Amino acid sequence: KAGVTQTPRYLIKTRGQQVTLSCSPISGHRSVSWYQQTPGQGLQFLFEYFSETQRNKGNFPGRFSGRQFSNSRSEMNVSTLELGDSALYLCASSLFLGETQYFGPGTRLLVL
Amino acid sequence: GESVGLHLPTLSVQEGDNSIINCAYSNSASDYFIWYKQESGKGPQFIIDIRSNMDKRQGQRVTVLLNKTVKHLSLQIAATQPGDSAVYFCADYTSGTYKYIFGTGTRLKVLA
């Protein structure tokens, strides 16, 4: 079974731009979570989607948003990029809420 | 507030020795715990998990111990190999909040 896939793997943007990241979960998984990982920091929870509905949200500003499609694929968007948004953005999928999460390789975003 | 912390940021062990990575959590209502391994340039990889109704679980060369009394979690790796070099994260989950909280990670270095 294919793992979680994320596209693109690398992105370079400038301040003020917006970016959309994509995540395809493991086949059959219905829950998708997003995390931000920065050097020296742990994984910071962004949000989780299940059945196209946001079920939980972390402490990030409204510039960070996401959505989930009927096929469980998910996208996250960051608007008005700031230098501090440079990070590895990880997507994780699970069968249902509260089940073991399996991570993708991440999208490394660099904001200049 | 809730937190999951790691006692040591870096752990160096000789190849062939056993490794022990520790983790403290603060939410007594947490009922599910996971250890992940993250190699450079990759997303976190599931290693082993444990529910709060257990105090020990064994996998292939790995054992997780849970002490709910002192809210402590540990990962033991037997006969540590060079391929075990990575950052290890613990995470706890509380049913009802649908939220995972990750530690900042411990870097394991295996010395030849």
PDB file of N, CA, C and O in Angstrom, chain B residues 4-8 11 18-25 32-36 47-51 54-59 61-78 88-92 106 108:
ATOM      1  N   VAL B   4       4.519  17.687  26.313  1.00  0.00           N
ATOM      2  CA  VAL B   4       5.230  16.418  26.270  1.00  0.00           C
ATOM      3  C   VAL B   4       6.686  16.768  26.120  1.00  0.00           C
ATOM      4  O   VAL B   4       7.077  17.406  25.155  1.00  0.00           O
ATOM      5  N   GLY B   5       7.508  16.412  27.062  1.00  0.00           N
ATOM      6  CA  GLY B   5       8.903  16.827  27.011  1.00  0.00           C
ATOM      7  C   GLY B   5       9.852  15.660  26.986  1.00  0.00           C
ATOM      8  O   GLY B   5       9.514  14.546  27.332  1.00  0.00           O
ATOM      9  N   LEU B   6      11.032  15.889  26.515  1.00  0.00           N
ATOM     10  CA  LEU B   6      12.080  14.894  26.456  1.00  0.00           C
ATOM     11  C   LEU B   6      13.199  15.306  27.384  1.00  0.00           C
ATOM     12  O   LEU B   6      13.555  16.469  27.497  1.00  0.00           O
ATOM     13  N   HIS B   7      13.773  14.326  28.130  1.00  0.00           N
ATOM     14  CA  HIS B   7      14.773  14.652  29.118  1.00  0.00           C
ATOM     15  C   HIS B   7      16.099  15.045  28.487  1.00  0.00           C
ATOM     16  O   HIS B   7      16.813  15.882  29.042  1.00  0.00           O
ATOM     17  N   LEU B   8      16.511  14.414  27.384  1.00  0.00           N
ATOM     18  CA  LEU B   8      17.816  14.651  26.806  1.00  0.00           C
ATOM     19  C   LEU B   8      17.658  15.010  25.344  1.00  0.00           C
ATOM     20  O   LEU B   8      17.076  14.290  24.568  1.00  0.00           O
ATOM     21  N   LEU B  11      21.528  11.862  22.608  1.00  0.00           N
ATOM     22  CA  LEU B  11      21.976  10.659  23.265  1.00  0.00           C
ATOM     23  C   LEU B  11      22.967   9.939  22.364  1.00  0.00           C
ATOM     24  O   LEU B  11      22.644   9.639  21.216  1.00  0.00           O
ATOM     25  N   ASN B  18      22.470  -1.049  24.355  1.00  0.00           N
ATOM     26  CA  ASN B  18      21.045  -0.720  24.406  1.00  0.00           C
ATOM     27  C   ASN B  18      20.872   0.785  24.605  1.00  0.00           C
ATOM     28  O   ASN B  18      21.664   1.421  25.301  1.00  0.00           O
ATOM     29  N   SER B  19      19.837   1.327  23.997  1.00  0.00           N
ATOM     30  CA  SER B  19      19.530   2.756  24.122  1.00  0.00           C
ATOM     31  C   SER B  19      18.223   2.920  24.880  1.00  0.00           C
ATOM     32  O   SER B  19      17.300   2.120  24.705  1.00  0.00           O
ATOM     33  N   ILE B  20      18.166   3.959  25.684  1.00  0.00           N
ATOM     34  CA  ILE B  20      16.930   4.287  26.384  1.00  0.00           C
ATOM     35  C   ILE B  20      16.653   5.765  26.179  1.00  0.00           C
ATOM     36  O   ILE B  20      17.462   6.622  26.538  1.00  0.00           O
ATOM     37  N   ILE B  21      15.521   6.046  25.594  1.00  0.00           N
ATOM     38  CA  ILE B  21      15.096   7.418  25.365  1.00  0.00           C
ATOM     39  C   ILE B  21      13.870   7.674  26.226  1.00  0.00           C
ATOM     40  O   ILE B  21      12.926   6.884  26.201  1.00  0.00           O
ATOM     41  N   ASN B  22      13.907   8.764  26.977  1.00  0.00           N
ATOM     42  CA  ASN B  22      12.843   9.047  27.929  1.00  0.00           C
ATOM     43  C   ASN B  22      11.954  10.192  27.488  1.00  0.00           C
ATOM     44  O   ASN B  22      12.351  11.052  26.697  1.00  0.00           O
ATOM     45  N   CYS B  23      10.782  10.198  28.031  1.00  0.00           N
ATOM     46  CA  CYS B  23       9.800  11.216  27.689  1.00  0.00           C
ATOM     47  C   CYS B  23       8.871  11.410  28.883  1.00  0.00           C
ATOM     48  O   CYS B  23       8.457  10.444  29.511  1.00  0.00           O
ATOM     49  N   ALA B  24       8.565  12.670  29.174  1.00  0.00           N
ATOM     50  CA  ALA B  24       7.598  12.982  30.222  1.00  0.00           C
ATOM     51  C   ALA B  24       6.397  13.659  29.580  1.00  0.00           C
ATOM     52  O   ALA B  24       6.536  14.420  28.636  1.00  0.00           O
ATOM     53  N   TYR B  25       5.232  13.356  30.087  1.00  0.00           N
ATOM     54  CA  TYR B  25       4.035  14.026  29.608  1.00  0.00           C
ATOM     55  C   TYR B  25       3.297  14.589  30.806  1.00  0.00           C
ATOM     56  O   TYR B  25       3.503  14.157  31.938  1.00  0.00           O
ATOM     57  N   TYR B  32      -3.128   7.382  24.945  1.00  0.00           N
ATOM     58  CA  TYR B  32      -2.473   6.690  23.847  1.00  0.00           C
ATOM     59  C   TYR B  32      -1.141   7.374  23.589  1.00  0.00           C
ATOM     60  O   TYR B  32      -1.068   8.603  23.549  1.00  0.00           O
ATOM     61  N   PHE B  33      -0.112   6.559  23.401  1.00  0.00           N
ATOM     62  CA  PHE B  33       1.232   7.108  23.272  1.00  0.00           C
ATOM     63  C   PHE B  33       1.950   6.430  22.112  1.00  0.00           C
ATOM     64  O   PHE B  33       1.801   5.223  21.890  1.00  0.00           O
ATOM     65  N   ILE B  34       2.730   7.223  21.389  1.00  0.00           N
ATOM     66  CA  ILE B  34       3.420   6.709  20.208  1.00  0.00           C
ATOM     67  C   ILE B  34       4.857   7.201  20.208  1.00  0.00           C
ATOM     68  O   ILE B  34       5.142   8.325  20.639  1.00  0.00           O
ATOM     69  N   TRP B  35       5.730   6.365  19.702  1.00  0.00           N
ATOM     70  CA  TRP B  35       7.105   6.769  19.419  1.00  0.00           C
ATOM     71  C   TRP B  35       7.303   6.780  17.905  1.00  0.00           C
ATOM     72  O   TRP B  35       6.906   5.862  17.199  1.00  0.00           O
ATOM     73  N   TYR B  36       7.939   7.874  17.468  1.00  0.00           N
ATOM     74  CA  TYR B  36       8.279   8.021  16.055  1.00  0.00           C
ATOM     75  C   TYR B  36       9.783   8.195  15.905  1.00  0.00           C
ATOM     76  O   TYR B  36      10.437   8.735  16.785  1.00  0.00           O
ATOM     77  N   ILE B  47       7.109   3.853  15.117  1.00  0.00           N
ATOM     78  CA  ILE B  47       7.926   2.769  15.660  1.00  0.00           C
ATOM     79  C   ILE B  47       7.059   1.811  16.465  1.00  0.00           C
ATOM     80  O   ILE B  47       6.981   0.622  16.183  1.00  0.00           O
ATOM     81  N   ILE B  48       6.424   2.338  17.500  1.00  0.00           N
ATOM     82  CA  ILE B  48       5.664   1.501  18.400  1.00  0.00           C
ATOM     83  C   ILE B  48       4.700   2.387  19.171  1.00  0.00           C
ATOM     84  O   ILE B  48       4.938   3.578  19.352  1.00  0.00           O
ATOM     85  N   ASP B  49       3.611   1.792  19.609  1.00  0.00           N
ATOM     86  CA  ASP B  49       2.639   2.551  20.382  1.00  0.00           C
ATOM     87  C   ASP B  49       2.214   1.754  21.614  1.00  0.00           C
ATOM     88  O   ASP B  49       2.508   0.557  21.730  1.00  0.00           O
ATOM     89  N   ILE B  50       1.519   2.435  22.510  1.00  0.00           N
ATOM     90  CA  ILE B  50       1.026   1.779  23.706  1.00  0.00           C
ATOM     91  C   ILE B  50      -0.204   2.515  24.205  1.00  0.00           C
ATOM     92  O   ILE B  50      -0.260   3.749  24.151  1.00  0.00           O
ATOM     93  N   ARG B  51      -1.179   1.748  24.676  1.00  0.00           N
ATOM     94  CA  ARG B  51      -2.381   2.336  25.258  1.00  0.00           C
ATOM     95  C   ARG B  51      -2.176   2.478  26.758  1.00  0.00           C
ATOM     96  O   ARG B  51      -1.353   1.802  27.357  1.00  0.00           O
ATOM     97  N   MET B  54      -1.931  -0.411  29.385  1.00  0.00           N
ATOM     98  CA  MET B  54      -0.768  -1.290  29.379  1.00  0.00           C
ATOM     99  C   MET B  54       0.408  -0.546  30.009  1.00  0.00           C
ATOM    100  O   MET B  54       0.422   0.679  30.055  1.00  0.00           O
ATOM    101  N   ASP B  55       1.405  -1.301  30.473  1.00  0.00           N
ATOM    102  CA  ASP B  55       2.597  -0.631  30.976  1.00  0.00           C
ATOM    103  C   ASP B  55       3.845  -1.028  30.204  1.00  0.00           C
ATOM    104  O   ASP B  55       4.913  -0.438  30.391  1.00  0.00           O
ATOM    105  N   LYS B  56       3.699  -1.998  29.315  1.00  0.00           N
ATOM    106  CA  LYS B  56       4.858  -2.423  28.527  1.00  0.00           C
ATOM    107  C   LYS B  56       4.373  -3.018  27.226  1.00  0.00           C
ATOM    108  O   LYS B  56       3.364  -3.715  27.187  1.00  0.00           O
ATOM    109  N   ARG B  57       5.131  -2.739  26.174  1.00  0.00           N
ATOM    110  CA  ARG B  57       4.823  -3.345  24.882  1.00  0.00           C
ATOM    111  C   ARG B  57       6.130  -3.542  24.138  1.00  0.00           C
ATOM    112  O   ARG B  57       6.984  -2.654  24.133  1.00  0.00           O
ATOM    113  N   GLN B  58       6.258  -4.692  23.502  1.00  0.00           N
ATOM    114  CA  GLN B  58       7.511  -5.006  22.816  1.00  0.00           C
ATOM    115  C   GLN B  58       7.289  -5.153  21.327  1.00  0.00           C
ATOM    116  O   GLN B  58       6.273  -5.673  20.869  1.00  0.00           O
ATOM    117  N   GLY B  59       8.275  -4.676  20.571  1.00  0.00           N
ATOM    118  CA  GLY B  59       8.289  -4.874  19.140  1.00  0.00           C
ATOM    119  C   GLY B  59       9.604  -5.521  18.765  1.00  0.00           C
ATOM    120  O   GLY B  59      10.282  -6.114  19.607  1.00  0.00           O
ATOM    121  N   ARG B  61      13.129  -5.435  18.481  1.00  0.00           N
ATOM    122  CA  ARG B  61      14.256  -4.718  19.084  1.00  0.00           C
ATOM    123  C   ARG B  61      13.845  -3.470  19.867  1.00  0.00           C
ATOM    124  O   ARG B  61      14.689  -2.769  20.415  1.00  0.00           O
ATOM    125  N   VAL B  62      12.594  -3.169  19.927  1.00  0.00           N
ATOM    126  CA  VAL B  62      12.140  -2.002  20.683  1.00  0.00           C
ATOM    127  C   VAL B  62      11.121  -2.394  21.734  1.00  0.00           C
ATOM    128  O   VAL B  62      10.334  -3.324  21.536  1.00  0.00           O
ATOM    129  N   THR B  63      11.165  -1.661  22.837  1.00  0.00           N
ATOM    130  CA  THR B  63      10.212  -1.850  23.930  1.00  0.00           C
ATOM    131  C   THR B  63       9.794  -0.475  24.417  1.00  0.00           C
ATOM    132  O   THR B  63      10.640   0.417  24.579  1.00  0.00           O
ATOM    133  N   VAL B  64       8.515  -0.297  24.629  1.00  0.00           N
ATOM    134  CA  VAL B  64       8.029   0.939  25.210  1.00  0.00           C
ATOM    135  C   VAL B  64       7.501   0.635  26.606  1.00  0.00           C
ATOM    136  O   VAL B  64       6.792  -0.354  26.804  1.00  0.00           O
ATOM    137  N   LEU B  65       7.878   1.463  27.546  1.00  0.00           N
ATOM    138  CA  LEU B  65       7.423   1.344  28.920  1.00  0.00           C
ATOM    139  C   LEU B  65       6.629   2.593  29.285  1.00  0.00           C
ATOM    140  O   LEU B  65       7.035   3.710  28.969  1.00  0.00           O
ATOM    141  N   LEU B  66       5.524   2.374  29.946  1.00  0.00           N
ATOM    142  CA  LEU B  66       4.671   3.477  30.355  1.00  0.00           C
ATOM    143  C   LEU B  66       4.473   3.440  31.862  1.00  0.00           C
ATOM    144  O   LEU B  66       4.036   2.422  32.406  1.00  0.00           O
ATOM    145  N   ASN B  67       4.785   4.538  32.508  1.00  0.00           N
ATOM    146  CA  ASN B  67       4.555   4.666  33.949  1.00  0.00           C
ATOM    147  C   ASN B  67       3.575   5.816  34.145  1.00  0.00           C
ATOM    148  O   ASN B  67       3.954   6.987  34.122  1.00  0.00           O
ATOM    149  N   LYS B  68       2.337   5.464  34.331  1.00  0.00           N
ATOM    150  CA  LYS B  68       1.300   6.498  34.440  1.00  0.00           C
ATOM    151  C   LYS B  68       1.375   7.239  35.767  1.00  0.00           C
ATOM    152  O   LYS B  68       0.922   8.369  35.883  1.00  0.00           O
ATOM    153  N   THR B  69       1.928   6.598  36.748  1.00  0.00           N
ATOM    154  CA  THR B  69       2.014   7.229  38.075  1.00  0.00           C
ATOM    155  C   THR B  69       2.854   8.499  38.020  1.00  0.00           C
ATOM    156  O   THR B  69       2.490   9.526  38.588  1.00  0.00           O
ATOM    157  N   VAL B  70       3.969   8.406  37.307  1.00  0.00           N
ATOM    158  CA  VAL B  70       4.853   9.567  37.203  1.00  0.00           C
ATOM    159  C   VAL B  70       4.791  10.201  35.826  1.00  0.00           C
ATOM    160  O   VAL B  70       5.589  11.074  35.495  1.00  0.00           O
ATOM    161  N   LYS B  71       3.853   9.747  35.006  1.00  0.00           N
ATOM    162  CA  LYS B  71       3.651  10.294  33.664  1.00  0.00           C
ATOM    163  C   LYS B  71       4.958  10.278  32.880  1.00  0.00           C
ATOM    164  O   LYS B  71       5.456  11.305  32.399  1.00  0.00           O
ATOM    165  N   HIS B  72       5.483   9.074  32.723  1.00  0.00           N
ATOM    166  CA  HIS B  72       6.760   8.888  32.063  1.00  0.00           C
ATOM    167  C   HIS B  72       6.668   7.760  31.051  1.00  0.00           C
ATOM    168  O   HIS B  72       6.043   6.728  31.290  1.00  0.00           O
ATOM    169  N   LEU B  73       7.311   7.990  29.939  1.00  0.00           N
ATOM    170  CA  LEU B  73       7.316   7.049  28.819  1.00  0.00           C
ATOM    171  C   LEU B  73       8.765   6.833  28.396  1.00  0.00           C
ATOM    172  O   LEU B  73       9.553   7.791  28.385  1.00  0.00           O
ATOM    173  N   SER B  74       9.131   5.624  28.082  1.00  0.00           N
ATOM    174  CA  SER B  74      10.486   5.396  27.599  1.00  0.00           C
ATOM    175  C   SER B  74      10.485   4.440  26.413  1.00  0.00           C
ATOM    176  O   SER B  74       9.590   3.603  26.270  1.00  0.00           O
ATOM    177  N   LEU B  75      11.484   4.614  25.589  1.00  0.00           N
ATOM    178  CA  LEU B  75      11.698   3.744  24.429  1.00  0.00           C
ATOM    179  C   LEU B  75      13.058   3.077  24.602  1.00  0.00           C
ATOM    180  O   LEU B  75      14.060   3.762  24.769  1.00  0.00           O
ATOM    181  N   GLN B  76      13.062   1.772  24.593  1.00  0.00           N
ATOM    182  CA  GLN B  76      14.304   1.031  24.702  1.00  0.00           C
ATOM    183  C   GLN B  76      14.597   0.366  23.364  1.00  0.00           C
ATOM    184  O   GLN B  76      13.726  -0.291  22.794  1.00  0.00           O
ATOM    185  N   ILE B  77      15.804   0.563  22.885  1.00  0.00           N
ATOM    186  CA  ILE B  77      16.240  -0.050  21.636  1.00  0.00           C
ATOM    187  C   ILE B  77      17.369  -1.016  21.973  1.00  0.00           C
ATOM    188  O   ILE B  77      18.393  -0.610  22.532  1.00  0.00           O
ATOM    189  N   ALA B  78      17.162  -2.262  21.666  1.00  0.00           N
ATOM    190  CA  ALA B  78      18.174  -3.278  21.959  1.00  0.00           C
ATOM    191  C   ALA B  78      19.203  -3.354  20.834  1.00  0.00           C
ATOM    192  O   ALA B  78      18.877  -3.169  19.655  1.00  0.00           O
ATOM    193  N   TYR B  88      14.178  10.901  17.669  1.00  0.00           N
ATOM    194  CA  TYR B  88      13.038  10.134  18.163  1.00  0.00           C
ATOM    195  C   TYR B  88      12.070  11.066  18.897  1.00  0.00           C
ATOM    196  O   TYR B  88      12.478  11.861  19.750  1.00  0.00           O
ATOM    197  N   PHE B  89      10.791  10.956  18.517  1.00  0.00           N
ATOM    198  CA  PHE B  89       9.748  11.762  19.130  1.00  0.00           C
ATOM    199  C   PHE B  89       8.777  10.868  19.878  1.00  0.00           C
ATOM    200  O   PHE B  89       8.412   9.804  19.407  1.00  0.00           O
ATOM    201  N   CYS B  90       8.340  11.357  21.031  1.00  0.00           N
ATOM    202  CA  CYS B  90       7.192  10.729  21.661  1.00  0.00           C
ATOM    203  C   CYS B  90       5.987  11.634  21.434  1.00  0.00           C
ATOM    204  O   CYS B  90       6.134  12.833  21.180  1.00  0.00           O
ATOM    205  N   ALA B  91       4.836  11.059  21.489  1.00  0.00           N
ATOM    206  CA  ALA B  91       3.600  11.824  21.327  1.00  0.00           C
ATOM    207  C   ALA B  91       2.534  11.206  22.211  1.00  0.00           C
ATOM    208  O   ALA B  91       2.505   9.988  22.409  1.00  0.00           O
ATOM    209  N   ASP B  92       1.696  12.051  22.743  1.00  0.00           N
ATOM    210  CA  ASP B  92       0.573  11.533  23.513  1.00  0.00           C
ATOM    211  C   ASP B  92      -0.725  12.036  22.915  1.00  0.00           C
ATOM    212  O   ASP B  92      -0.773  13.051  22.233  1.00  0.00           O
ATOM    213  N   THR B 106      14.555  13.705  20.618  1.00  0.00           N
ATOM    214  CA  THR B 106      15.900  13.367  21.101  1.00  0.00           C
ATOM    215  C   THR B 106      16.686  12.816  19.932  1.00  0.00           C
ATOM    216  O   THR B 106      16.217  11.923  19.222  1.00  0.00           O
ATOM    217  N   LEU B 108      19.459  10.568  18.563  1.00  0.00           N
ATOM    218  CA  LEU B 108      20.251   9.389  18.933  1.00  0.00           C
ATOM    219  C   LEU B 108      21.412   9.253  17.963  1.00  0.00           C
ATOM    220  O   LEU B 108      21.211   9.179  16.744  1.00  0.00           O
TER     221      LEU B 108
END
